[in-house]
Amino acid sequence: MATEEAVSRDRMSQLRRLVVIIPVLLFVGVGLLIPLSLVLIGALEATSTDRSAFDVVQSPPVPAVLGRTLVTAALVSAIALPLAFAIAHALRRVSPWVRSTASAVFILPLVLNLLVIILAWLLILEKNGLIGWVLRATTGDDDPPSFLFNPIASYLAMLYAIVPVMVLLIAYDLGRQHPSTREAAQLLGVSPWHVLLRIDIGQALPALISSYAIGYVIALNLYLVPEFLTGPQLTMLPFLVQQSVLNAFDLRTAAAISLLLATLSLVPLSALVWAENRQRS
Amino acid sequence: MGALLDHRAESAILEAKELAVDRGGVRVLTDVDLRVLPGQRVALIGPSGAGKTSLLRCLAGLESAAQGEVKAHVESGTNVGMVFQDLGLFPHMRVWSNVAFPLLAKRRSRRERKRAAFAALRKAGLEHLASRRPNAISGGERQRVALVRTLLSDPDVVLLDEPFSSLDSHLVGRFTEWLGDLQAETGIALVIATHDVTFVLGWADYIVLLNEGTVVQHGAPDVVFERPRSSFAAQFLGPCNVMAGRVTFRRNGLTGKEIEITTDLGLVARVGSHNPPPEELPERVLLCIRPASFTVCAPSVGMDDRQLFVVVDVAYRGTFTTYEIESVPTPGFHLRVDQPNVTGRYSVGEQVMLEWPPRRLCLVIE
């Protein structure tokens, strides 16, 4: 009798969960997946340029831009990750007051418009900007080099936008780790390097992977940064999507390029998350 | 001046001298001395906030002293291990990886570490858990895994912080038995911080009672239990009847010390020779009597009425019964008395009298 009641209760609670999940699934299905599928099907057909979207993505400059975009996003996220971990790790050991202040500072770039951030970096990197002024003052050179219009300028601005998000994510995870694990590791006689690698990083690995994935996705969408700070040599694929829509109103091509980018990004990220989950189970 | 906790000639492997620790600007430990001898079982006891964990952390080198010092035996190169209250197991590693972790310091290969970890787990009867994660095993198993891991770092002293806080009472017995076997085999010294007095009295060679960051009393468990130096010590180590009184007779006689105390309620008690010398006693003292030190008997003809009590509550506790009795001439004055059940039992409302064996009474000067 008691068992039947328990089974009944279990079924009811499952039903309640489905009542919450099903509307969300319907919303995503009807509102996104169906139109997306229609656009994708349309992309297979010939466009106004007499080429299908698949032809477009296979013809220059898309493959080169695609490769550059993936490498840029992966590289910037990879540089941001150790920086963010080091900052989050240091934040763990400071007083709560310093931690709160630092967190507030890290949130600031997240609420700033991207164009404002780009403008700030223009003011820093241009010939008459902050760095130029410092160089003039220290070296006496009246014509210091410009730090704009090279890939490093874009990487710096992208890091500025990505690192705070990663710091907040990693710091939250490190805050959940119990300090006794670190102290236990230290007392077991291993080197500080082993403590960092196997305990701090080991425990934070899922958060590091999530942070990397989120940083990567944000970097993909920072396509305006290279347009202003570097120029055509670092044009990213989302910029081509934007151009397809704004210049030719070619939504099908834009959708095809976008889906290609999403697929090529999601596959390695999913593999990373899957490998981590498998290792932990 | 700190209390020197052990005067034995044997050299200590771990020693704290006049130790003081501050935390957040507040002094949490004051003037603590401690010597741990090889193979010794030391128990740090005291209520929450007494400074037990701070002392352990200081001994382990995790906290620095504001004053005084902690010395590990230099010649033997004392290695101190610690098992934290929450055990500090690494949740992202399997049990065997946790156990093998100390071997990283010895630059062993992964294969060697794995082999050594499995051997240690097998010895501890935990080999079947080797491939699990710490969160997939029980509290008692986690406790043992944490200790096995610490032992693989070859410690001379292991500090255990509240090792029984997450264990059921039946697991405490099994764990301490296992701990005893391990200690007999390895010869390590153990220092346990706990508030489990029942366990400590049966297990420790030496106990250190802490309260509000200072050592209140230290010594062999039976000595501290039977000769408490303060009403706090008396009551922390177990139920104790404390009565205020004055010294009405004192003499260093030919047969030893003769001290007579008259309590404020008029009860007269002669106390044993284990108490301070009569000449050192102030006029006002506290008389401490453990519930089991009394003998309850039926009232006799012609007895002093001041010794007459009435039973107000009876609690059966298996091998003994706890009686709460109230003074007949002074209503409101209660005593707790534990009597073995073999001596017969009394009911609520029944009148009884008490016998006070002098050697079981203890004087406290406060």
XYZ file of C-alpha atoms in Angstrom:
647
model
C 0.000 0.000 0.000
C 2.764 2.367 1.036
C 4.730 1.412 -2.083
C 1.754 2.201 -4.346
C 1.384 5.599 -2.707
C 5.087 6.293 -3.198
C 4.878 5.341 -6.907
C 1.818 7.545 -7.327
C 3.573 10.468 -5.626
C 6.614 9.949 -7.874
C 4.417 10.002 -11.026
C 2.696 13.186 -9.882
C 5.976 14.960 -9.236
C 7.266 13.880 -12.692
C 4.079 15.226 -14.249
C 4.535 18.549 -12.474
C 8.077 18.805 -13.872
C 6.813 18.080 -17.410
C 4.177 20.806 -17.062
C 7.043 23.266 -16.529
C 9.358 21.855 -19.223
C 6.901 21.254 -22.110
C 5.902 24.924 -22.681
C 9.592 25.880 -22.778
C 10.299 23.121 -25.305
C 7.343 24.244 -27.437
C 8.517 27.861 -27.268
C 12.040 26.922 -28.373
C 10.746 24.501 -31.040
C 8.137 26.749 -32.578
C 9.914 30.042 -32.043
C 13.438 29.129 -33.075
C 14.043 25.683 -34.486
C 11.232 25.706 -37.049
C 12.096 29.111 -38.603
C 15.772 28.188 -38.462
C 15.105 24.951 -40.331
C 13.085 26.820 -42.948
C 15.915 29.333 -43.440
C 18.421 26.513 -43.690
C 16.313 24.681 -46.272
C 16.003 27.953 -48.182
C 19.758 28.412 -47.984
C 20.192 25.272 -50.064
C 18.326 26.916 -52.906
C 19.902 29.430 -55.257
C 20.006 33.005 -53.970
C 19.792 36.309 -55.805
C 23.442 35.843 -56.825
C 22.508 32.518 -58.465
C 24.544 30.680 -55.884
C 23.230 28.562 -53.043
C 24.327 29.468 -49.536
C 26.435 26.303 -49.479
C 28.275 27.584 -52.537
C 28.777 30.904 -50.788
C 30.309 29.395 -47.653
C 32.703 27.334 -49.744
C 33.916 30.254 -51.833
C 36.393 32.967 -50.785
C 36.644 34.778 -48.488
C 34.408 32.683 -46.208
C 36.727 29.671 -45.568
C 39.690 31.913 -44.732
C 37.601 34.199 -42.537
C 36.030 31.182 -40.856
C 39.427 29.730 -39.985
C 40.662 33.110 -38.715
C 37.520 33.572 -36.623
C 37.796 30.177 -34.949
C 41.505 30.658 -34.275
C 40.991 34.187 -32.903
C 38.186 33.147 -30.557
C 40.080 30.053 -29.415
C 43.336 31.980 -28.949
C 41.841 34.916 -27.056
C 39.875 32.564 -24.755
C 42.999 30.469 -24.192
C 44.987 33.570 -23.189
C 42.107 34.829 -21.028
C 41.705 31.538 -19.126
C 45.002 31.458 -17.162
C 44.721 35.214 -16.576
C 41.208 34.825 -15.197
C 42.199 31.822 -13.078
C 45.170 33.678 -11.600
C 42.991 36.677 -10.724
C 40.199 34.501 -9.272
C 42.744 32.487 -7.300
C 44.278 35.652 -5.875
C 40.820 37.030 -5.046
C 40.171 33.956 -2.938
C 42.901 34.961 -0.527
C 42.189 38.653 -0.071
C 39.890 40.219 2.505
C 36.130 40.183 1.786
C 36.209 43.974 1.325
C 38.887 43.792 -1.403
C 37.029 40.863 -3.006
C 33.736 42.778 -3.184
C 35.433 45.882 -4.585
C 37.295 43.838 -7.185
C 34.084 42.050 -8.181
C 32.370 45.403 -8.702
C 35.277 46.514 -10.913
C 35.002 43.296 -12.921
C 31.295 43.793 -13.477
C 31.874 47.284 -14.959
C 33.079 46.112 -18.434
C 30.053 43.820 -18.620
C 27.589 46.680 -18.392
C 29.522 48.977 -20.753
C 28.533 49.123 -24.401
C 31.101 47.380 -26.610
C 31.568 50.511 -28.698
C 32.557 52.438 -25.586
C 35.155 49.787 -24.776
C 36.471 49.999 -28.349
C 36.625 53.786 -28.091
C 38.566 53.505 -24.838
C 41.100 51.206 -26.475
C 41.383 53.562 -29.445
C 42.268 56.309 -26.992
C 44.847 54.096 -25.352
C 46.484 52.638 -28.448
C 46.443 55.450 -31.030
C 49.598 57.396 -31.793
C 48.475 60.348 -29.673
C 46.845 58.108 -27.099
C 47.876 57.078 -23.617
C 50.699 54.737 -24.635
C 51.995 57.244 -27.188
C 51.998 59.964 -24.530
C 53.917 57.729 -22.107
C 56.463 56.834 -24.789
C 56.930 60.498 -25.729
C 57.412 61.401 -22.086
C 59.864 58.596 -21.350
C 61.852 58.219 -24.590
C 61.593 61.751 -25.960
C 60.556 60.318 -29.330
C 58.106 62.779 -30.929
C 56.808 60.184 -33.365
C 56.065 57.034 -31.374
C 54.694 54.001 -33.253
C 50.944 53.399 -33.390
C 49.709 50.318 -31.631
C 46.525 50.274 -33.641
C 45.696 48.208 -36.725
C 47.460 45.050 -35.743
C 45.950 41.861 -34.285
C 47.392 42.499 -30.800
C 45.227 45.617 -30.414
C 42.115 43.521 -30.986
C 43.301 40.732 -28.718
C 43.820 43.241 -25.899
C 40.339 44.718 -26.231
C 38.770 41.267 -26.527
C 40.600 40.119 -23.402
C 39.256 43.180 -21.631
C 35.728 42.077 -22.486
C 36.200 38.363 -21.755
C 38.423 38.171 -18.689
C 35.922 39.726 -16.221
C 33.227 37.188 -17.133
C 35.695 34.337 -16.719
C 36.991 35.724 -13.412
C 33.487 35.908 -11.964
C 32.656 32.354 -13.076
C 35.900 30.851 -11.786
C 35.875 32.861 -8.558
C 32.372 31.588 -7.818
C 33.547 28.004 -8.277
C 36.716 28.493 -6.222
C 34.590 30.043 -3.479
C 32.628 26.801 -3.275
C 35.764 24.710 -2.767
C 36.442 23.957 0.852
C 39.755 25.463 2.019
C 40.563 22.279 3.911
C 41.257 20.413 0.642
C 44.080 22.852 -0.129
C 45.407 22.722 3.433
C 45.196 18.922 3.459
C 47.209 18.790 0.236
C 49.852 21.121 1.675
C 50.142 19.024 4.832
C 50.597 15.851 2.799
C 53.990 17.188 1.828
C 53.569 17.832 -1.889
C 55.012 20.866 -3.644
C 52.989 24.073 -4.123
C 53.035 23.300 -7.841
C 51.250 19.990 -7.245
C 48.732 21.703 -4.958
C 47.973 24.259 -7.655
C 47.826 21.778 -10.502
C 46.059 18.847 -8.901
C 43.899 20.477 -6.251
C 43.126 24.052 -7.274
C 42.978 23.477 -11.016
C 41.815 19.879 -10.666
C 38.778 20.866 -8.632
C 38.060 23.904 -10.783
C 38.352 22.026 -14.083
C 34.591 21.989 -14.886
C 34.412 25.716 -14.143
C 37.507 26.328 -16.281
C 35.970 24.438 -19.188
C 32.667 26.324 -18.821
C 34.535 29.627 -18.585
C 36.552 28.797 -21.668
C 33.381 27.891 -23.584
C 31.617 31.077 -22.525
C 34.714 33.181 -23.278
C 34.937 31.557 -26.683
C 31.294 32.283 -27.504
C 31.669 35.911 -26.338
C 34.847 36.283 -28.423
C 32.984 35.072 -31.528
C 30.537 37.915 -31.120
C 33.164 40.614 -30.593
C 33.529 40.993 -34.359
C 33.287 44.788 -34.173
C 36.536 44.954 -32.185
C 38.835 43.887 -35.072
C 36.913 46.071 -37.495
C 37.830 49.177 -35.478
C 41.180 48.239 -33.935
C 42.840 45.984 -36.532
C 41.117 46.262 -39.881
C 40.394 43.768 -42.689
C 43.322 41.493 -41.803
C 41.313 40.243 -38.776
C 37.736 40.355 -40.092
C 35.651 37.771 -38.310
C 32.862 35.661 -39.738
C 29.966 37.284 -37.838
C 30.951 40.525 -39.593
C 30.302 38.811 -42.953
C 26.922 37.677 -41.613
C 26.130 41.248 -40.684
C 27.266 42.479 -44.115
C 25.091 39.845 -45.872
C 22.062 41.122 -44.045
C 22.762 44.859 -44.113
C 24.131 45.131 -47.670
C 22.176 42.490 -49.578
C 19.450 41.526 -47.094
C 20.539 37.973 -47.884
C 19.119 36.259 -44.811
C 19.626 32.754 -46.198
C 23.340 33.198 -46.733
C 23.625 34.847 -43.329
C 21.832 31.899 -41.745
C 24.011 29.366 -43.529
C 27.249 31.106 -42.473
C 25.929 31.482 -38.942
C 24.944 27.835 -38.664
C 28.294 26.749 -40.034
C 30.042 28.837 -37.413
C 27.797 27.568 -34.636
C 28.324 23.944 -35.662
C 32.083 24.263 -35.920
C 32.167 25.971 -32.499
C 29.763 23.702 -30.686
C 31.303 20.414 -31.780
C 34.699 20.883 -30.075
C 33.127 22.576 -27.044
C 30.623 19.761 -26.590
C 33.416 17.226 -26.970
C 35.365 19.020 -24.243
C 32.398 19.022 -21.848
C 31.598 15.384 -22.675
C 35.200 14.313 -22.021
C 35.199 16.126 -18.692
C 31.879 14.589 -17.635
C 33.067 11.134 -18.668
C 36.262 11.530 -16.702
C 34.276 12.519 -13.611
C 31.611 9.831 -13.760
C 52.849 31.206 32.967
C 51.751 28.297 30.887
C 50.899 24.942 32.246
C 53.668 22.439 31.588
C 51.652 19.484 30.509
C 54.002 16.599 30.804
C 57.164 16.427 32.822
C 58.252 12.991 31.686
C 61.898 12.798 30.788
C 61.200 11.239 27.380
C 61.839 13.723 24.590
C 58.727 15.159 22.980
C 58.286 14.758 19.229
C 56.002 17.766 19.095
C 55.990 20.588 21.567
C 54.169 23.883 22.014
C 55.587 26.470 24.379
C 53.615 29.388 25.799
C 51.583 29.437 22.641
C 49.202 32.292 21.876
C 47.125 32.586 18.710
C 45.155 35.576 17.447
C 42.364 35.419 14.908
C 40.730 38.522 13.518
C 42.337 40.604 16.242
C 40.935 38.361 18.969
C 43.143 36.105 21.091
C 41.784 32.593 20.708
C 44.594 30.742 22.521
C 46.580 32.012 25.480
C 49.722 30.629 27.037
C 49.321 26.984 26.065
C 52.075 24.447 26.660
C 51.861 20.944 25.255
C 54.251 18.045 24.819
C 53.433 15.057 22.684
C 55.519 11.964 23.272
C 56.113 9.154 20.756
C 53.145 6.813 20.543
C 51.106 8.878 22.995
C 47.337 9.362 22.806
C 46.511 12.948 23.652
C 42.978 14.311 23.722
C 42.189 18.001 23.540
C 38.749 18.489 25.007
C 36.583 21.471 25.697
C 33.362 23.127 24.601
C 32.884 24.737 21.181
C 35.112 27.796 20.839
C 37.540 26.584 23.484
C 40.459 26.750 21.039
C 40.901 23.041 20.225
C 40.933 23.469 16.458
C 43.156 26.564 16.677
C 45.650 24.595 18.737
C 45.619 21.696 16.254
C 46.048 24.048 13.302
C 48.930 25.737 15.051
C 50.574 22.378 15.800
C 50.159 21.452 12.121
C 51.759 24.720 11.036
C 48.616 26.008 9.335
C 48.364 28.995 11.653
C 51.160 31.100 13.006
C 51.529 31.878 16.675
C 51.211 35.421 17.988
C 53.461 34.360 20.860
C 55.401 31.262 21.799
C 56.428 28.523 19.397
C 55.712 25.052 18.112
C 58.701 22.764 17.904
C 58.884 19.485 16.066
C 61.731 17.215 17.109
C 64.612 18.279 14.894
C 66.743 15.114 15.100
C 63.930 12.757 14.207
C 62.482 15.230 11.687
C 58.975 14.941 13.058
C 56.383 14.782 10.338
C 52.941 16.030 11.362
C 49.807 14.804 9.599
C 46.305 16.085 10.102
C 42.816 14.814 9.435
C 40.447 17.761 9.207
C 36.959 17.863 10.670
C 35.511 17.812 7.156
C 38.322 15.385 6.213
C 39.635 17.452 3.287
C 39.240 14.595 0.806
C 39.635 15.724 -2.794
C 36.152 15.348 -4.312
C 37.396 15.301 -7.902
C 39.715 12.348 -7.345
C 38.936 8.696 -6.811
C 39.596 7.142 -3.426
C 42.849 5.544 -4.559
C 44.084 8.853 -6.019
C 43.309 10.544 -2.724
C 45.266 7.918 -0.831
C 48.155 8.006 -3.313
C 48.412 11.790 -3.179
C 51.186 12.021 -0.539
C 53.383 9.815 -2.720
C 53.613 12.627 -5.271
C 56.045 14.235 -2.858
C 58.254 11.148 -3.116
C 58.323 11.425 -6.918
C 56.905 7.951 -7.405
C 55.544 6.964 -10.803
C 51.784 6.718 -11.299
C 51.987 2.915 -11.322
C 53.925 2.834 -8.060
C 51.531 5.301 -6.449
C 48.541 3.260 -7.520
C 50.083 0.025 -6.267
C 50.958 1.587 -2.890
C 47.504 3.133 -2.534
C 45.756 -0.149 -3.270
C 48.031 -1.950 -0.795
C 47.230 0.591 1.928
C 43.508 0.394 1.180
C 43.630 -3.411 1.208
C 45.328 -3.350 4.605
C 42.603 -1.069 5.921
C 39.852 -3.243 4.424
C 38.855 -0.472 2.012
C 40.119 -1.862 -1.291
C 36.577 -2.262 -2.640
C 36.173 1.529 -2.478
C 39.324 2.337 -4.438
C 37.604 3.346 -7.673
C 34.808 5.365 -6.089
C 34.653 9.082 -5.489
C 34.668 10.318 -1.880
C 31.063 11.497 -2.169
C 29.978 7.965 -3.110
C 31.102 6.344 0.146
C 29.750 6.518 3.695
C 30.889 8.920 6.409
C 32.740 6.185 8.311
C 34.498 5.010 5.162
C 35.480 8.567 4.292
C 36.927 8.968 7.767
C 39.085 5.881 7.317
C 40.160 6.865 3.803
C 41.284 10.257 5.111
C 43.333 8.591 7.828
C 44.888 6.057 5.436
C 45.865 8.941 3.160
C 47.500 10.786 6.049
C 49.382 7.659 7.115
C 50.896 7.327 3.650
C 52.751 10.591 4.289
C 54.673 8.732 7.044
C 53.700 10.993 9.948
C 55.081 10.658 13.474
C 52.074 12.491 14.878
C 48.565 12.585 13.456
C 46.224 15.355 14.542
C 42.518 14.547 14.228
C 39.977 17.345 14.466
C 36.591 16.175 15.783
C 36.900 12.769 14.091
C 33.556 11.543 15.393
C 31.392 14.509 14.526
C 29.985 12.858 11.410
C 29.839 9.296 12.730
C 26.947 7.403 14.301
C 27.617 6.150 17.807
C 28.079 2.524 16.659
C 30.615 3.662 14.048
C 32.598 5.591 16.650
C 33.368 2.312 18.454
C 34.460 0.585 15.259
C 36.564 3.541 14.155
C 38.374 3.872 17.486
C 39.066 0.148 17.511
C 40.536 0.427 14.028
C 42.461 3.521 15.080
C 43.919 1.608 18.030
C 45.057 -1.235 15.766
C 46.672 1.222 13.370
C 48.462 2.996 16.163
C 49.714 -0.272 17.643
C 51.076 -1.208 14.244
C 52.662 2.106 13.294
C 53.612 3.522 16.692
C 52.475 7.013 15.755
C 51.277 9.542 18.318
C 47.682 10.700 18.028
C 46.269 14.027 19.121
C 42.495 14.204 18.940
C 40.396 17.321 19.418
C 36.910 16.358 20.514
C 34.092 17.182 22.864
C 33.181 13.510 23.240
C 34.158 13.044 26.892
C 32.919 9.454 27.113
C 35.293 8.401 24.358
C 38.231 10.413 25.684
C 38.142 8.941 29.175
C 38.487 5.429 27.827
C 40.935 6.151 25.037
C 43.449 8.858 25.927
C 46.714 8.570 27.850
C 46.603 12.248 28.532
C 43.868 14.847 28.329
C 44.077 18.591 28.029
C 40.943 20.460 28.989
C 40.590 23.822 27.267
C 38.122 26.599 27.910
C 38.057 30.056 26.339
C 41.518 29.571 24.855
C 43.336 28.507 28.008
C 44.284 25.161 29.508
C 41.969 24.620 32.457
C 43.422 21.289 33.538
C 45.553 18.503 32.147
C 46.667 15.048 33.200
C 45.702 11.395 33.046
C 41.968 10.949 32.358
C 41.201 9.345 35.749
C 43.001 12.117 37.608
C 41.222 14.923 35.761
C 37.888 13.153 36.119
C 38.162 12.376 39.794
C 40.147 15.411 40.932
C 38.798 18.349 38.937
C 40.397 21.648 39.856
C 37.413 23.792 38.973
C 33.658 23.446 38.840
C 33.972 23.867 35.039
C 36.341 20.890 34.824
C 34.124 18.877 37.135
C 30.964 19.557 35.162
C 32.480 19.337 31.658
C 33.766 15.812 32.236
C 30.393 14.509 33.352
C 27.472 15.141 35.658
C 28.635 16.530 38.985
C 26.945 17.886 42.087
C 28.603 21.104 43.177
C 27.856 22.531 46.638
C 29.247 25.648 48.275
C 30.511 25.244 51.821
C 33.113 26.270 54.362
C 35.965 24.477 56.038
C 34.875 23.807 59.608
C 37.774 21.578 60.656
C 41.305 21.161 59.299
C 44.337 19.374 60.645
C 47.440 17.624 59.408
C 47.100 14.676 61.752
C 49.283 11.647 62.280
C 47.020 9.608 60.018
C 46.978 12.205 57.249
C 44.984 15.274 56.341
C 41.728 15.755 58.197
C 39.316 18.214 56.573
C 35.666 18.702 57.397
C 33.364 20.744 55.195
C 29.960 22.019 56.216
C 27.884 22.902 53.182
C 25.672 25.964 53.167
C 22.740 23.608 53.679
C 24.280 22.235 56.839
C 25.477 18.908 55.438
C 28.755 17.836 56.974
C 31.320 15.955 54.902
C 34.794 14.674 55.644
C 37.022 14.759 52.575
C 39.946 12.555 51.599
C 43.683 13.104 51.598
C 43.839 13.680 47.835
C 42.673 17.257 48.377
C 44.934 20.286 48.890
C 46.827 20.560 52.203
C 44.528 21.886 54.960
C 46.664 24.980 55.510
C 46.234 26.002 51.853
C 42.458 25.854 51.940
C 40.533 29.130 52.128
C 37.484 29.244 54.320
C 35.028 29.029 51.425
C 35.306 26.052 49.050
C 33.230 24.110 46.563
C 32.497 20.461 47.167
C 32.246 18.354 43.999
C 30.633 14.957 44.074
C 29.980 12.728 41.070
C 26.480 11.205 41.044
C 27.959 7.712 41.254
C 30.005 8.617 44.353
C 26.971 8.662 46.646
C 25.415 5.598 48.186
C 21.662 5.804 48.642
C 20.150 3.910 51.538
C 16.964 3.795 53.528
C 16.740 6.298 56.424
C 17.952 4.928 59.747
C 16.546 5.579 63.174
C 18.115 8.568 64.930
C 19.806 9.915 61.798
C 20.538 13.597 61.256
C 17.454 15.122 59.571
C 19.723 17.248 57.366
C 20.754 14.033 55.564
C 17.151 13.211 54.680
C 16.110 13.412 51.017
C 13.044 12.482 49.011
C 13.182 10.925 45.519
C 11.563 13.304 42.992
C 12.554 11.656 39.711
C 13.796 8.245 38.609
C 15.434 7.468 35.236
C 16.338 3.890 34.389
C 19.615 3.739 32.416
C 20.260 0.018 32.036
C 23.088 -0.883 34.374
C 22.268 1.967 36.758
C 19.413 4.267 37.719
C 19.619 8.037 38.019
C 17.696 9.534 40.934
C 16.961 13.172 41.389
C 16.526 13.724 45.102
C 15.438 16.795 47.042
C 16.494 17.768 50.535
C 13.622 17.372 53.003
C 14.715 20.136 55.415
C 15.706 22.464 52.493
C 13.116 22.079 49.700
C 14.454 23.214 46.316
C 17.948 21.761 46.878
C 18.398 18.880 44.434
C 21.144 16.338 43.922
C 21.719 13.821 41.130
C 22.624 10.322 42.218
C 23.530 7.314 40.037
C 23.065 3.921 41.670
C 23.853 0.475 40.268
C 20.659 -1.476 39.790
C 22.002 -4.429 41.750
C 21.552 -2.506 45.034
C 17.771 -2.238 44.820
C 15.663 0.609 43.489
C 13.656 3.452 44.978
C 10.440 5.068 43.808
C 9.355 8.684 43.507
C 8.227 10.012 46.909
C 10.318 7.522 48.868
C 12.574 9.001 51.573
C 16.278 8.123 51.434
C 19.546 9.145 53.039
C 22.998 9.527 51.502
C 26.393 8.205 52.417
C 29.393 10.233 51.235
C 32.623 8.245 51.061
C 35.365 10.811 51.929
C 37.796 9.615 49.250
C 35.251 10.307 46.489
C 34.635 13.910 47.503
C 36.674 16.623 45.870
C 37.334 20.189 46.944
C 37.571 22.994 44.420
C 38.942 26.413 45.281
C 37.450 29.191 43.136
